[in-house]
mmCIF file of C-alpha atoms in Angstrom:
data_model
loop_
_atom_site.group_PDB
_atom_site.id
_atom_site.type_symbol
_atom_site.label_atom_id
_atom_site.label_comp_id
_atom_site.label_asym_id
_atom_site.label_seq_id
_atom_site.Cartn_x
_atom_site.Cartn_y
_atom_site.Cartn_z
ATOM 1 C CA UNK C 550 98.761 114.905 94.432
ATOM 2 C CA UNK C 551 96.938 114.422 97.706
ATOM 3 C CA UNK C 552 98.701 113.796 100.895
ATOM 4 C CA UNK C 553 97.947 112.519 104.265
ATOM 5 C CA UNK C 554 99.523 114.393 106.961
ATOM 6 C CA UNK C 555 99.508 113.199 110.618
ATOM 7 C CA UNK C 556 100.031 115.313 113.718
ATOM 8 C CA UNK C 557 101.572 115.317 116.084
ATOM 9 C CA UNK C 558 104.743 113.883 114.672
ATOM 10 C CA UNK C 559 105.497 112.205 118.102
ATOM 11 C CA UNK C 560 103.430 111.644 121.094
ATOM 12 C CA UNK C 561 104.581 110.319 124.457
ATOM 13 C CA UNK C 562 101.968 109.605 127.182
ATOM 14 C CA UNK C 563 101.615 107.534 130.264
ATOM 15 C CA UNK C 564 100.181 104.086 130.143
ATOM 16 C CA UNK C 565 96.398 104.212 130.814
ATOM 17 C CA UNK C 566 95.899 107.529 129.180
ATOM 18 C CA UNK C 567 94.087 108.125 125.934
ATOM 19 C CA UNK C 568 96.299 108.914 122.765
ATOM 20 C CA UNK C 569 94.766 110.856 119.897
ATOM 21 C CA UNK C 570 96.490 111.293 116.470
ATOM 22 C CA UNK C 571 95.085 113.383 113.632
ATOM 23 C CA UNK C 572 95.391 113.129 109.831
ATOM 24 C CA UNK C 573 94.496 115.698 107.199
ATOM 25 C CA UNK C 574 94.354 115.146 103.532
ATOM 26 C CA UNK C 575 93.652 117.295 100.346
ATOM 27 C CA UNK C 576 91.525 115.639 97.939
ATOM 28 C CA UNK C 577 88.359 113.588 97.687
ATOM 29 C CA UNK C 578 88.745 110.098 98.972
ATOM 30 C CA UNK C 579 86.874 106.769 98.931
ATOM 31 C CA UNK C 580 88.084 105.740 102.396
ATOM 32 C CA UNK C 581 90.682 106.570 104.906
ATOM 33 C CA UNK C 582 92.628 103.857 106.762
ATOM 34 C CA UNK C 583 94.954 103.698 109.860
ATOM 35 C CA UNK C 584 97.861 101.435 109.948
ATOM 36 C CA UNK C 585 100.362 100.631 112.676
ATOM 37 C CA UNK C 586 103.978 99.923 112.266
ATOM 38 C CA UNK C 587 106.271 98.570 114.894
ATOM 39 C CA UNK C 588 109.843 99.516 114.451
ATOM 40 C CA UNK C 589 111.354 97.996 111.517
ATOM 41 C CA UNK C 590 108.440 95.690 110.888
ATOM 42 C CA UNK C 591 105.577 95.534 108.307
ATOM 43 C CA UNK C 592 102.539 97.560 108.290
ATOM 44 C CA UNK C 593 99.334 96.290 110.046
ATOM 45 C CA UNK C 594 95.922 97.395 109.052
ATOM 46 C CA UNK C 595 93.888 98.767 112.083
ATOM 47 C CA UNK C 596 90.723 100.227 110.750
ATOM 48 C CA UNK C 597 88.971 101.707 107.547
ATOM 49 C CA UNK C 598 86.414 104.374 107.536
ATOM 50 C CA UNK C 599 84.479 104.987 104.335
ATOM 51 C CA UNK C 600 83.733 108.540 103.018
ATOM 52 C CA UNK C 601 80.139 108.128 103.989
ATOM 53 C CA UNK C 602 80.917 107.296 107.482
ATOM 54 C CA UNK C 603 81.614 109.581 110.430
ATOM 55 C CA UNK C 604 82.772 107.337 113.145
ATOM 56 C CA UNK C 605 83.807 103.802 113.563
ATOM 57 C CA UNK C 606 85.019 101.826 116.517
ATOM 58 C CA UNK C 607 87.147 98.643 116.864
ATOM 59 C CA UNK C 608 88.013 97.538 120.432
ATOM 60 C CA UNK C 609 90.069 100.325 122.020
ATOM 61 C CA UNK C 610 90.205 102.253 118.712
ATOM 62 C CA UNK C 611 87.868 105.036 117.656
ATOM 63 C CA UNK C 612 88.183 106.739 114.325
ATOM 64 C CA UNK C 613 86.400 109.772 113.192
ATOM 65 C CA UNK C 614 86.147 111.238 109.776
ATOM 66 C CA UNK C 615 85.253 114.782 108.848
ATOM 67 C CA UNK C 616 85.048 115.146 104.955
ATOM 68 C CA UNK C 617 84.304 118.813 105.172
ATOM 69 C CA UNK C 618 87.447 119.469 106.868
ATOM 70 C CA UNK C 619 89.329 116.649 105.052
ATOM 71 C CA UNK C 620 90.439 115.384 108.349
ATOM 72 C CA UNK C 621 90.387 112.183 110.541
ATOM 73 C CA UNK C 622 91.402 111.394 114.113
ATOM 74 C CA UNK C 623 92.480 108.039 115.709
ATOM 75 C CA UNK C 624 91.791 107.603 119.439
ATOM 76 C CA UNK C 625 93.450 104.819 121.310
ATOM 77 C CA UNK C 626 91.763 104.558 124.811
ATOM 78 C CA UNK C 627 93.426 103.122 127.884
ATOM 79 C CA UNK C 628 96.775 102.950 126.250
ATOM 80 C CA UNK C 629 99.194 100.116 126.846
ATOM 81 C CA UNK C 630 102.958 99.852 126.624
ATOM 82 C CA UNK C 631 102.409 97.519 123.575
ATOM 83 C CA UNK C 632 100.589 100.219 121.817
ATOM 84 C CA UNK C 633 104.044 101.928 121.291
ATOM 85 C CA UNK C 634 104.526 102.007 117.494
ATOM 86 C CA UNK C 635 104.176 104.381 114.579
ATOM 87 C CA UNK C 636 100.568 105.163 113.296
ATOM 88 C CA UNK C 637 99.919 106.036 109.771
ATOM 89 C CA UNK C 638 96.883 107.317 107.947
ATOM 90 C CA UNK C 639 96.367 106.370 104.273
ATOM 91 C CA UNK C 640 93.798 107.633 101.855
ATOM 92 C CA UNK C 641 92.244 105.769 98.902
ATOM 93 C CA UNK C 642 90.955 107.893 96.134
ATOM 94 C CA UNK C 643 90.759 105.420 93.238
ATOM 95 C CA UNK C 644 92.335 102.418 91.764
ATOM 96 C CA UNK C 645 93.048 101.142 95.191
ATOM 97 C CA UNK C 646 96.205 103.101 95.584
ATOM 98 C CA UNK C 647 96.949 104.320 99.103
ATOM 99 C CA UNK C 648 98.451 107.680 99.739
ATOM 100 C CA UNK C 649 100.179 107.769 103.055
ATOM 101 C CA UNK C 650 101.014 110.187 105.735
ATOM 102 C CA UNK C 651 104.450 110.659 107.362
ATOM 103 C CA UNK C 652 103.112 108.997 110.507
ATOM 104 C CA UNK C 653 102.973 109.678 114.191
ATOM 105 C CA UNK C 654 105.337 108.073 116.547
ATOM 106 C CA UNK C 655 103.568 106.998 119.653
ATOM 107 C CA UNK C 656 105.426 106.058 122.892
ATOM 108 C CA UNK C 657 103.575 104.789 125.884
ATOM 109 C CA UNK C 658 105.600 105.073 129.142
ATOM 110 C CA UNK C 659 104.920 102.441 131.632
ATOM 111 C CA UNK A 988 95.208 86.268 109.822
ATOM 112 C CA UNK A 989 96.205 85.935 106.265
ATOM 113 C CA UNK A 990 100.023 86.264 105.868
ATOM 114 C CA UNK A 991 102.119 87.788 103.033
ATOM 115 C CA UNK A 992 105.622 86.539 102.987
ATOM 116 C CA UNK A 993 108.622 88.471 101.731
ATOM 117 C CA UNK A 994 112.257 87.312 101.184
ATOM 118 C CA UNK A 995 114.887 88.286 101.858
ATOM 119 C CA UNK A 996 114.312 90.454 104.927
ATOM 120 C CA UNK A 997 117.536 92.256 104.203
ATOM 121 C CA UNK A 998 119.371 92.802 101.044
ATOM 122 C CA UNK A 999 122.820 94.671 100.668
ATOM 123 C CA UNK A 1000 123.932 95.410 97.211
ATOM 124 C CA UNK A 1001 126.369 97.471 95.308
ATOM 125 C CA UNK A 1002 125.233 100.512 93.252
ATOM 126 C CA UNK A 1003 124.469 99.308 89.683
ATOM 127 C CA UNK A 1004 123.666 95.824 90.603
ATOM 128 C CA UNK A 1005 120.385 94.084 89.977
ATOM 129 C CA UNK A 1006 118.238 92.926 92.887
ATOM 130 C CA UNK A 1007 115.128 90.913 92.986
ATOM 131 C CA UNK A 1008 112.785 91.121 95.951
ATOM 132 C CA UNK A 1009 110.268 88.247 96.350
ATOM 133 C CA UNK A 1010 106.816 88.148 97.751
ATOM 134 C CA UNK A 1011 104.433 85.204 98.346
ATOM 135 C CA UNK A 1012 101.089 87.038 98.514
ATOM 136 C CA UNK A 1013 97.731 85.762 99.855
ATOM 137 C CA UNK A 1014 96.574 83.247 97.367
ATOM 138 C CA UNK A 1015 93.321 83.432 95.211
ATOM 139 C CA UNK A 1016 93.418 87.288 94.862
ATOM 140 C CA UNK A 1017 94.092 89.069 91.688
ATOM 141 C CA UNK A 1018 95.491 92.304 93.149
ATOM 142 C CA UNK A 1019 99.094 92.762 94.423
ATOM 143 C CA UNK A 1020 100.914 95.854 95.198
ATOM 144 C CA UNK A 1021 104.462 97.125 95.897
ATOM 145 C CA UNK A 1022 105.103 100.009 98.224
ATOM 146 C CA UNK A 1023 108.398 101.369 99.571
ATOM 147 C CA UNK A 1024 109.418 103.419 102.632
ATOM 148 C CA UNK A 1025 112.684 105.448 102.626
ATOM 149 C CA UNK A 1026 113.845 105.588 106.231
ATOM 150 C CA UNK A 1027 112.039 108.211 108.070
ATOM 151 C CA UNK A 1028 109.793 109.091 105.222
ATOM 152 C CA UNK A 1029 106.419 108.389 104.001
ATOM 153 C CA UNK A 1030 105.314 104.989 102.552
ATOM 154 C CA UNK A 1031 105.147 105.444 98.759
ATOM 155 C CA UNK A 1032 103.007 103.442 96.211
ATOM 156 C CA UNK A 1033 105.182 101.902 93.475
ATOM 157 C CA UNK A 1034 102.859 99.669 91.382
ATOM 158 C CA UNK A 1035 99.771 97.604 91.474
ATOM 159 C CA UNK A 1036 99.365 94.215 89.575
ATOM 160 C CA UNK A 1037 96.025 92.871 88.478
ATOM 161 C CA UNK A 1038 95.474 89.533 86.789
ATOM 162 C CA UNK A 1039 99.078 89.266 85.659
ATOM 163 C CA UNK A 1040 99.514 92.789 84.281
ATOM 164 C CA UNK A 1041 100.637 96.131 85.806
ATOM 165 C CA UNK A 1042 97.439 98.071 86.643
ATOM 166 C CA UNK A 1043 98.895 101.374 87.999
ATOM 167 C CA UNK A 1044 102.284 102.593 88.649
ATOM 168 C CA UNK A 1045 103.761 105.728 90.196
ATOM 169 C CA UNK A 1046 106.445 108.124 88.906
ATOM 170 C CA UNK A 1047 108.925 106.188 91.125
ATOM 171 C CA UNK A 1048 108.351 103.047 89.077
ATOM 172 C CA UNK A 1049 110.537 103.843 86.081
ATOM 173 C CA UNK A 1050 112.161 101.583 83.591
ATOM 174 C CA UNK A 1051 114.647 100.467 86.222
ATOM 175 C CA UNK A 1052 111.800 98.557 87.923
ATOM 176 C CA UNK A 1053 109.735 95.613 86.846
ATOM 177 C CA UNK A 1054 107.423 93.168 88.382
ATOM 178 C CA UNK A 1055 106.648 89.649 87.392
ATOM 179 C CA UNK A 1056 104.854 86.491 88.512
ATOM 180 C CA UNK A 1057 107.391 83.975 87.435
ATOM 181 C CA UNK A 1058 105.679 80.777 88.575
ATOM 182 C CA UNK A 1059 102.001 81.960 89.115
ATOM 183 C CA UNK A 1060 102.327 82.249 92.984
ATOM 184 C CA UNK A 1061 105.512 84.255 93.686
ATOM 185 C CA UNK A 1062 105.623 87.890 92.876
ATOM 186 C CA UNK A 1063 108.913 89.677 92.302
ATOM 187 C CA UNK A 1064 110.053 93.284 92.193
ATOM 188 C CA UNK A 1065 113.249 93.681 90.164
ATOM 189 C CA UNK A 1066 115.539 96.745 90.191
ATOM 190 C CA UNK A 1067 117.888 96.460 87.138
ATOM 191 C CA UNK A 1068 120.634 98.889 88.165
ATOM 192 C CA UNK A 1069 120.263 99.956 91.855
ATOM 193 C CA UNK A 1070 121.001 103.532 92.857
ATOM 194 C CA UNK A 1071 121.757 104.811 96.369
ATOM 195 C CA UNK A 1072 118.420 106.355 96.511
ATOM 196 C CA UNK A 1073 116.738 103.028 96.056
ATOM 197 C CA UNK A 1074 117.835 102.239 99.567
ATOM 198 C CA UNK A 1075 114.458 101.597 101.402
ATOM 199 C CA UNK A 1076 112.198 99.116 103.066
ATOM 200 C CA UNK A 1077 110.045 97.447 100.252
ATOM 201 C CA UNK A 1078 106.596 96.164 101.180
ATOM 202 C CA UNK A 1079 104.425 93.740 99.170
ATOM 203 C CA UNK A 1080 100.770 93.739 99.877
ATOM 204 C CA UNK A 1081 97.704 92.039 98.890
ATOM 205 C CA UNK A 1082 93.984 91.858 99.962
ATOM 206 C CA UNK A 1083 92.729 88.911 101.765
ATOM 207 C CA UNK A 1084 90.430 86.372 99.720
ATOM 208 C CA UNK A 1085 86.870 87.365 100.322
ATOM 209 C CA UNK A 1086 87.890 90.997 101.395
ATOM 210 C CA UNK A 1087 87.424 93.973 99.144
ATOM 211 C CA UNK A 1088 90.608 95.526 97.861
ATOM 212 C CA UNK A 1089 90.289 98.108 100.387
ATOM 213 C CA UNK A 1090 92.037 96.314 103.241
ATOM 214 C CA UNK A 1091 95.566 95.321 102.487
ATOM 215 C CA UNK A 1092 97.824 92.768 104.219
ATOM 216 C CA UNK A 1093 101.367 93.844 104.210
ATOM 217 C CA UNK A 1094 104.544 91.634 104.372
ATOM 218 C CA UNK A 1095 107.247 92.339 106.909
ATOM 219 C CA UNK A 1096 109.216 93.976 104.079
ATOM 220 C CA UNK A 1097 112.730 93.652 102.649
ATOM 221 C CA UNK A 1098 115.302 96.228 103.741
ATOM 222 C CA UNK A 1099 117.269 97.187 100.729
ATOM 223 C CA UNK A 1100 120.643 98.892 101.279
ATOM 224 C CA UNK A 1101 122.406 100.091 98.297
ATOM 225 C CA UNK A 1102 126.148 100.942 98.957
#
């Protein structure tokens, strides 16, 4: 079965810096999505990029997708303390099932 | 933003007991999903439910699990005889009306602890 794998597992940066998280997967996908999870809370959809797209922006978020390398990156620019959370990539191949990565724990130091 | 509501937020049960987790999904959409997340591990797909029937299920979703729509709006996940390894956060999700099925809205989850 395919898997999303994020790296790094944990990332700690200063407020105002940019945070980059990566995700790799193994099989063909329809789309790749990034979600955020605050500690002990639900999953919040951030952004979706389809397999025929290469880059997408939403506010301070920028997502890239390289289907030849089966990888994606999530960039958060000008990070804020409130961005502290775990970030997950999830790939959708068919039947609307999402296959999730293990997540990157992002800590923004004030 | 559309809201998916889950109850209870926490459930503690003894091994072998039955538990029922409840979800009120976004109305007017035919697709619903259950996922779970064992502490420190990946989110895992359990089951999808389309038009009052199971559409897809994972290997995790064995005979101990069942899903129902008892009254046409609420959506339940039942575990008949809980095991220690069922301890996890269980999430219900549904797409928003008017959205494609790609973008899911998740409930805040039910933390199940099996003792």
